[in-house]
Amino acid sequence: FTEFLRVNTTGAAHWEHFEIDNVHYLAVANHRISAKSTKLESVVYRWDNGTLVEHKRVNTIGARDWEHFEIDNVHYLVIANHLDQNSNLYNQESVIYRSPQLCTHKAPLIRFH
């Protein structure tokens, strides 16, 4: 392999590729800014004309993982939040998002601990 593209990340913990309606996406779970801060945005990128463009920013707290899944032709993306370094609490809400391409809901579908 040869280097193709560089993407700015902040303590990236995981990348997730998924495809919706023949459009490719990459989501990065940004884990921490520093040893004292894990509240930051993770980013979903869309493949467009041979490069990645920012599609959506999501507030996360020590994000560790993204997972994509599909049920009845509806796409979902879940972010696993891990640790709030400021309060040293592991009890964080993780969030499931429903694809805005397939429905009008742009807010999180479900929040869970």
mmCIF file with all atom_site columns, C-alpha atoms in Angstrom:
data_model
loop_
_atom_site.group_PDB
_atom_site.id
_atom_site.type_symbol
_atom_site.label_atom_id
_atom_site.label_alt_id
_atom_site.label_comp_id
_atom_site.label_asym_id
_atom_site.label_entity_id
_atom_site.label_seq_id
_atom_site.pdbx_PDB_ins_code
_atom_site.Cartn_x
_atom_site.Cartn_y
_atom_site.Cartn_z
_atom_site.occupancy
_atom_site.B_iso_or_equiv
_atom_site.pdbx_formal_charge
_atom_site.auth_seq_id
_atom_site.auth_comp_id
_atom_site.auth_asym_id
_atom_site.auth_atom_id
_atom_site.pdbx_PDB_model_num
ATOM 1   C CA . PHE A 1 1   ? 0.000   0.000  0.000  1.00 0.00 ? 1   PHE A CA 1
ATOM 2   C CA . THR A 1 2   ? 1.043   3.604  -0.551 1.00 0.00 ? 2   THR A CA 1
ATOM 3   C CA . GLU A 1 3   ? -0.161  6.629  1.372  1.00 0.00 ? 3   GLU A CA 1
ATOM 4   C CA . PHE A 1 4   ? -3.328  8.017  -0.189 1.00 0.00 ? 4   PHE A CA 1
ATOM 5   C CA . LEU A 1 5   ? -4.939  10.448 2.238  1.00 0.00 ? 5   LEU A CA 1
ATOM 6   C CA . ARG A 1 6   ? -4.397  11.918 5.707  1.00 0.00 ? 6   ARG A CA 1
ATOM 7   C CA . VAL A 1 7   ? -7.284  12.712 8.033  1.00 0.00 ? 7   VAL A CA 1
ATOM 8   C CA . ASN A 1 8   ? -6.978  14.811 11.203 1.00 0.00 ? 8   ASN A CA 1
ATOM 9   C CA . THR A 1 9   ? -8.118  12.893 14.263 1.00 0.00 ? 9   THR A CA 1
ATOM 10  C CA . THR A 1 10  ? -7.861  13.402 18.015 1.00 0.00 ? 10  THR A CA 1
ATOM 11  C CA . GLY A 1 11  ? -6.875  10.267 19.888 1.00 0.00 ? 11  GLY A CA 1
ATOM 12  C CA . ALA A 1 12  ? -8.712  8.098  17.373 1.00 0.00 ? 12  ALA A CA 1
ATOM 13  C CA . ALA A 1 13  ? -9.789  4.736  18.804 1.00 0.00 ? 13  ALA A CA 1
ATOM 14  C CA . HIS A 1 14  ? -11.768 3.193  15.941 1.00 0.00 ? 14  HIS A CA 1
ATOM 15  C CA . TRP A 1 15  ? -12.835 3.621  12.307 1.00 0.00 ? 15  TRP A CA 1
ATOM 16  C CA . GLU A 1 16  ? -16.049 2.180  10.881 1.00 0.00 ? 16  GLU A CA 1
ATOM 17  C CA . HIS A 1 17  ? -16.842 1.908  7.168  1.00 0.00 ? 17  HIS A CA 1
ATOM 18  C CA . PHE A 1 18  ? -20.428 1.595  5.977  1.00 0.00 ? 18  PHE A CA 1
ATOM 19  C CA . GLU A 1 19  ? -22.417 2.155  2.818  1.00 0.00 ? 19  GLU A CA 1
ATOM 20  C CA . ILE A 1 20  ? -25.890 3.669  2.328  1.00 0.00 ? 20  ILE A CA 1
ATOM 21  C CA . ASP A 1 21  ? -27.489 3.918  -1.122 1.00 0.00 ? 21  ASP A CA 1
ATOM 22  C CA . ASN A 1 22  ? -24.125 3.309  -2.853 1.00 0.00 ? 22  ASN A CA 1
ATOM 23  C CA . VAL A 1 23  ? -22.463 6.121  -0.874 1.00 0.00 ? 23  VAL A CA 1
ATOM 24  C CA . HIS A 1 24  ? -19.483 5.156  1.279  1.00 0.00 ? 24  HIS A CA 1
ATOM 25  C CA . TYR A 1 25  ? -18.905 6.597  4.762  1.00 0.00 ? 25  TYR A CA 1
ATOM 26  C CA . LEU A 1 26  ? -16.104 6.402  7.327  1.00 0.00 ? 26  LEU A CA 1
ATOM 27  C CA . ALA A 1 27  ? -16.778 7.247  10.967 1.00 0.00 ? 27  ALA A CA 1
ATOM 28  C CA . VAL A 1 28  ? -13.926 7.940  13.384 1.00 0.00 ? 28  VAL A CA 1
ATOM 29  C CA . ALA A 1 29  ? -14.364 7.549  17.140 1.00 0.00 ? 29  ALA A CA 1
ATOM 30  C CA . ASN A 1 30  ? -12.167 10.242 18.715 1.00 0.00 ? 30  ASN A CA 1
ATOM 31  C CA . HIS A 1 31  ? -11.291 9.089  22.222 1.00 0.00 ? 31  HIS A CA 1
ATOM 32  C CA . ARG A 1 32  ? -9.451  11.914 23.993 1.00 0.00 ? 32  ARG A CA 1
ATOM 33  C CA . ILE A 1 33  ? -7.954  15.367 23.541 1.00 0.00 ? 33  ILE A CA 1
ATOM 34  C CA . SER A 1 34  ? -5.482  14.945 26.410 1.00 0.00 ? 34  SER A CA 1
ATOM 35  C CA . ALA A 1 35  ? -4.984  12.943 29.588 1.00 0.00 ? 35  ALA A CA 1
ATOM 36  C CA . LYS A 1 36  ? -7.539  15.222 31.261 1.00 0.00 ? 36  LYS A CA 1
ATOM 37  C CA . SER A 1 37  ? -10.209 15.636 28.568 1.00 0.00 ? 37  SER A CA 1
ATOM 38  C CA . THR A 1 38  ? -12.324 13.086 26.720 1.00 0.00 ? 38  THR A CA 1
ATOM 39  C CA . LYS A 1 39  ? -15.222 15.378 25.735 1.00 0.00 ? 39  LYS A CA 1
ATOM 40  C CA . LEU A 1 40  ? -14.828 16.029 22.028 1.00 0.00 ? 40  LEU A CA 1
ATOM 41  C CA . GLU A 1 41  ? -16.489 15.489 18.669 1.00 0.00 ? 41  GLU A CA 1
ATOM 42  C CA . SER A 1 42  ? -16.249 12.334 16.620 1.00 0.00 ? 42  SER A CA 1
ATOM 43  C CA . VAL A 1 43  ? -16.769 12.662 12.878 1.00 0.00 ? 43  VAL A CA 1
ATOM 44  C CA . VAL A 1 44  ? -18.578 10.842 10.087 1.00 0.00 ? 44  VAL A CA 1
ATOM 45  C CA . TYR A 1 45  ? -17.001 11.405 6.664  1.00 0.00 ? 45  TYR A CA 1
ATOM 46  C CA . ARG A 1 46  ? -18.569 10.792 3.247  1.00 0.00 ? 46  ARG A CA 1
ATOM 47  C CA . TRP A 1 47  ? -16.613 9.623  0.198  1.00 0.00 ? 47  TRP A CA 1
ATOM 48  C CA . ASP A 1 48  ? -17.084 12.265 -2.511 1.00 0.00 ? 48  ASP A CA 1
ATOM 49  C CA . ASN A 1 49  ? -15.195 12.512 -5.803 1.00 0.00 ? 49  ASN A CA 1
ATOM 50  C CA . GLY A 1 50  ? -12.173 10.572 -4.604 1.00 0.00 ? 50  GLY A CA 1
ATOM 51  C CA . THR A 1 51  ? -11.772 12.137 -1.174 1.00 0.00 ? 51  THR A CA 1
ATOM 52  C CA . LEU A 1 52  ? -13.407 12.274 2.261  1.00 0.00 ? 52  LEU A CA 1
ATOM 53  C CA . VAL A 1 53  ? -15.627 15.224 3.155  1.00 0.00 ? 53  VAL A CA 1
ATOM 54  C CA . GLU A 1 54  ? -17.057 15.913 6.584  1.00 0.00 ? 54  GLU A CA 1
ATOM 55  C CA . HIS A 1 55  ? -20.648 14.696 6.764  1.00 0.00 ? 55  HIS A CA 1
ATOM 56  C CA . LYS A 1 56  ? -21.580 15.006 10.450 1.00 0.00 ? 56  LYS A CA 1
ATOM 57  C CA . ARG A 1 57  ? -19.960 15.880 13.784 1.00 0.00 ? 57  ARG A CA 1
ATOM 58  C CA . VAL A 1 58  ? -21.214 14.166 16.930 1.00 0.00 ? 58  VAL A CA 1
ATOM 59  C CA . ASN A 1 59  ? -20.493 15.122 20.551 1.00 0.00 ? 59  ASN A CA 1
ATOM 60  C CA . THR A 1 60  ? -18.831 12.170 22.262 1.00 0.00 ? 60  THR A CA 1
ATOM 61  C CA . ILE A 1 61  ? -17.239 11.395 25.620 1.00 0.00 ? 61  ILE A CA 1
ATOM 62  C CA . GLY A 1 62  ? -14.222 9.130  25.360 1.00 0.00 ? 62  GLY A CA 1
ATOM 63  C CA . ALA A 1 63  ? -15.611 7.416  22.253 1.00 0.00 ? 63  ALA A CA 1
ATOM 64  C CA . ARG A 1 64  ? -14.254 3.903  21.760 1.00 0.00 ? 64  ARG A CA 1
ATOM 65  C CA . ASP A 1 65  ? -16.212 2.380  18.891 1.00 0.00 ? 65  ASP A CA 1
ATOM 66  C CA . TRP A 1 66  ? -18.706 2.947  16.070 1.00 0.00 ? 66  TRP A CA 1
ATOM 67  C CA . GLU A 1 67  ? -20.891 0.163  14.712 1.00 0.00 ? 67  GLU A CA 1
ATOM 68  C CA . HIS A 1 68  ? -23.196 0.299  11.717 1.00 0.00 ? 68  HIS A CA 1
ATOM 69  C CA . PHE A 1 69  ? -26.161 -2.017 11.284 1.00 0.00 ? 69  PHE A CA 1
ATOM 70  C CA . GLU A 1 70  ? -29.264 -2.250 9.109  1.00 0.00 ? 70  GLU A CA 1
ATOM 71  C CA . ILE A 1 71  ? -32.747 -3.445 10.053 1.00 0.00 ? 71  ILE A CA 1
ATOM 72  C CA . ASP A 1 72  ? -35.618 -3.513 7.534  1.00 0.00 ? 72  ASP A CA 1
ATOM 73  C CA . ASN A 1 73  ? -33.688 -1.266 5.106  1.00 0.00 ? 73  ASN A CA 1
ATOM 74  C CA . VAL A 1 74  ? -33.097 1.376  7.777  1.00 0.00 ? 74  VAL A CA 1
ATOM 75  C CA . HIS A 1 75  ? -29.474 2.161  8.632  1.00 0.00 ? 75  HIS A CA 1
ATOM 76  C CA . TYR A 1 76  ? -28.276 2.838  12.165 1.00 0.00 ? 76  TYR A CA 1
ATOM 77  C CA . LEU A 1 77  ? -24.958 3.968  13.586 1.00 0.00 ? 77  LEU A CA 1
ATOM 78  C CA . VAL A 1 78  ? -24.097 3.526  17.259 1.00 0.00 ? 78  VAL A CA 1
ATOM 79  C CA . ILE A 1 79  ? -21.289 5.259  19.150 1.00 0.00 ? 79  ILE A CA 1
ATOM 80  C CA . ALA A 1 80  ? -19.878 3.652  22.298 1.00 0.00 ? 80  ALA A CA 1
ATOM 81  C CA . ASN A 1 81  ? -18.908 6.373  24.765 1.00 0.00 ? 81  ASN A CA 1
ATOM 82  C CA . HIS A 1 82  ? -16.524 5.234  27.475 1.00 0.00 ? 82  HIS A CA 1
ATOM 83  C CA . LEU A 1 83  ? -15.127 7.631  30.089 1.00 0.00 ? 83  LEU A CA 1
ATOM 84  C CA . ASP A 1 84  ? -15.544 11.253 31.161 1.00 0.00 ? 84  ASP A CA 1
ATOM 85  C CA . GLN A 1 85  ? -11.961 12.000 32.216 1.00 0.00 ? 85  GLN A CA 1
ATOM 86  C CA . ASN A 1 86  ? -13.040 15.236 33.950 1.00 0.00 ? 86  ASN A CA 1
ATOM 87  C CA . SER A 1 87  ? -15.280 13.427 36.442 1.00 0.00 ? 87  SER A CA 1
ATOM 88  C CA . ASN A 1 88  ? -13.578 10.024 36.178 1.00 0.00 ? 88  ASN A CA 1
ATOM 89  C CA . LEU A 1 89  ? -16.977 8.420  35.503 1.00 0.00 ? 89  LEU A CA 1
ATOM 90  C CA . TYR A 1 90  ? -17.446 5.451  33.183 1.00 0.00 ? 90  TYR A CA 1
ATOM 91  C CA . ASN A 1 91  ? -21.256 5.703  33.305 1.00 0.00 ? 91  ASN A CA 1
ATOM 92  C CA . GLN A 1 92  ? -21.730 7.509  29.964 1.00 0.00 ? 92  GLN A CA 1
ATOM 93  C CA . GLU A 1 93  ? -24.637 7.525  27.537 1.00 0.00 ? 93  GLU A CA 1
ATOM 94  C CA . SER A 1 94  ? -23.982 5.798  24.238 1.00 0.00 ? 94  SER A CA 1
ATOM 95  C CA . VAL A 1 95  ? -26.182 6.822  21.333 1.00 0.00 ? 95  VAL A CA 1
ATOM 96  C CA . ILE A 1 96  ? -27.827 5.170  18.319 1.00 0.00 ? 96  ILE A CA 1
ATOM 97  C CA . TYR A 1 97  ? -28.420 7.388  15.272 1.00 0.00 ? 97  TYR A CA 1
ATOM 98  C CA . ARG A 1 98  ? -30.820 6.608  12.449 1.00 0.00 ? 98  ARG A CA 1
ATOM 99  C CA . SER A 1 99  ? -29.705 7.531  8.951  1.00 0.00 ? 99  SER A CA 1
ATOM 100 C CA . PRO A 1 100 ? -30.887 11.004 7.917  1.00 0.00 ? 100 PRO A CA 1
ATOM 101 C CA . GLN A 1 101 ? -30.838 9.800  4.294  1.00 0.00 ? 101 GLN A CA 1
ATOM 102 C CA . LEU A 1 102 ? -33.703 7.423  5.021  1.00 0.00 ? 102 LEU A CA 1
ATOM 103 C CA . CYS A 1 103 ? -35.854 9.353  7.498  1.00 0.00 ? 103 CYS A CA 1
ATOM 104 C CA . THR A 1 104 ? -36.454 12.847 8.816  1.00 0.00 ? 104 THR A CA 1
ATOM 105 C CA . HIS A 1 105 ? -35.113 12.180 12.342 1.00 0.00 ? 105 HIS A CA 1
ATOM 106 C CA . LYS A 1 106 ? -31.712 13.857 12.684 1.00 0.00 ? 106 LYS A CA 1
ATOM 107 C CA . ALA A 1 107 ? -31.563 13.679 16.471 1.00 0.00 ? 107 ALA A CA 1
ATOM 108 C CA . PRO A 1 108 ? -30.344 10.564 18.263 1.00 0.00 ? 108 PRO A CA 1
ATOM 109 C CA . LEU A 1 109 ? -32.837 7.733  18.170 1.00 0.00 ? 109 LEU A CA 1
ATOM 110 C CA . ILE A 1 110 ? -31.885 6.129  21.486 1.00 0.00 ? 110 ILE A CA 1
ATOM 111 C CA . ARG A 1 111 ? -29.634 7.027  24.391 1.00 0.00 ? 111 ARG A CA 1
ATOM 112 C CA . PHE A 1 112 ? -28.621 4.314  26.788 1.00 0.00 ? 112 PHE A CA 1
ATOM 113 C CA . HIS A 1 113 ? -26.219 3.758  29.688 1.00 0.00 ? 113 HIS A CA 1
#
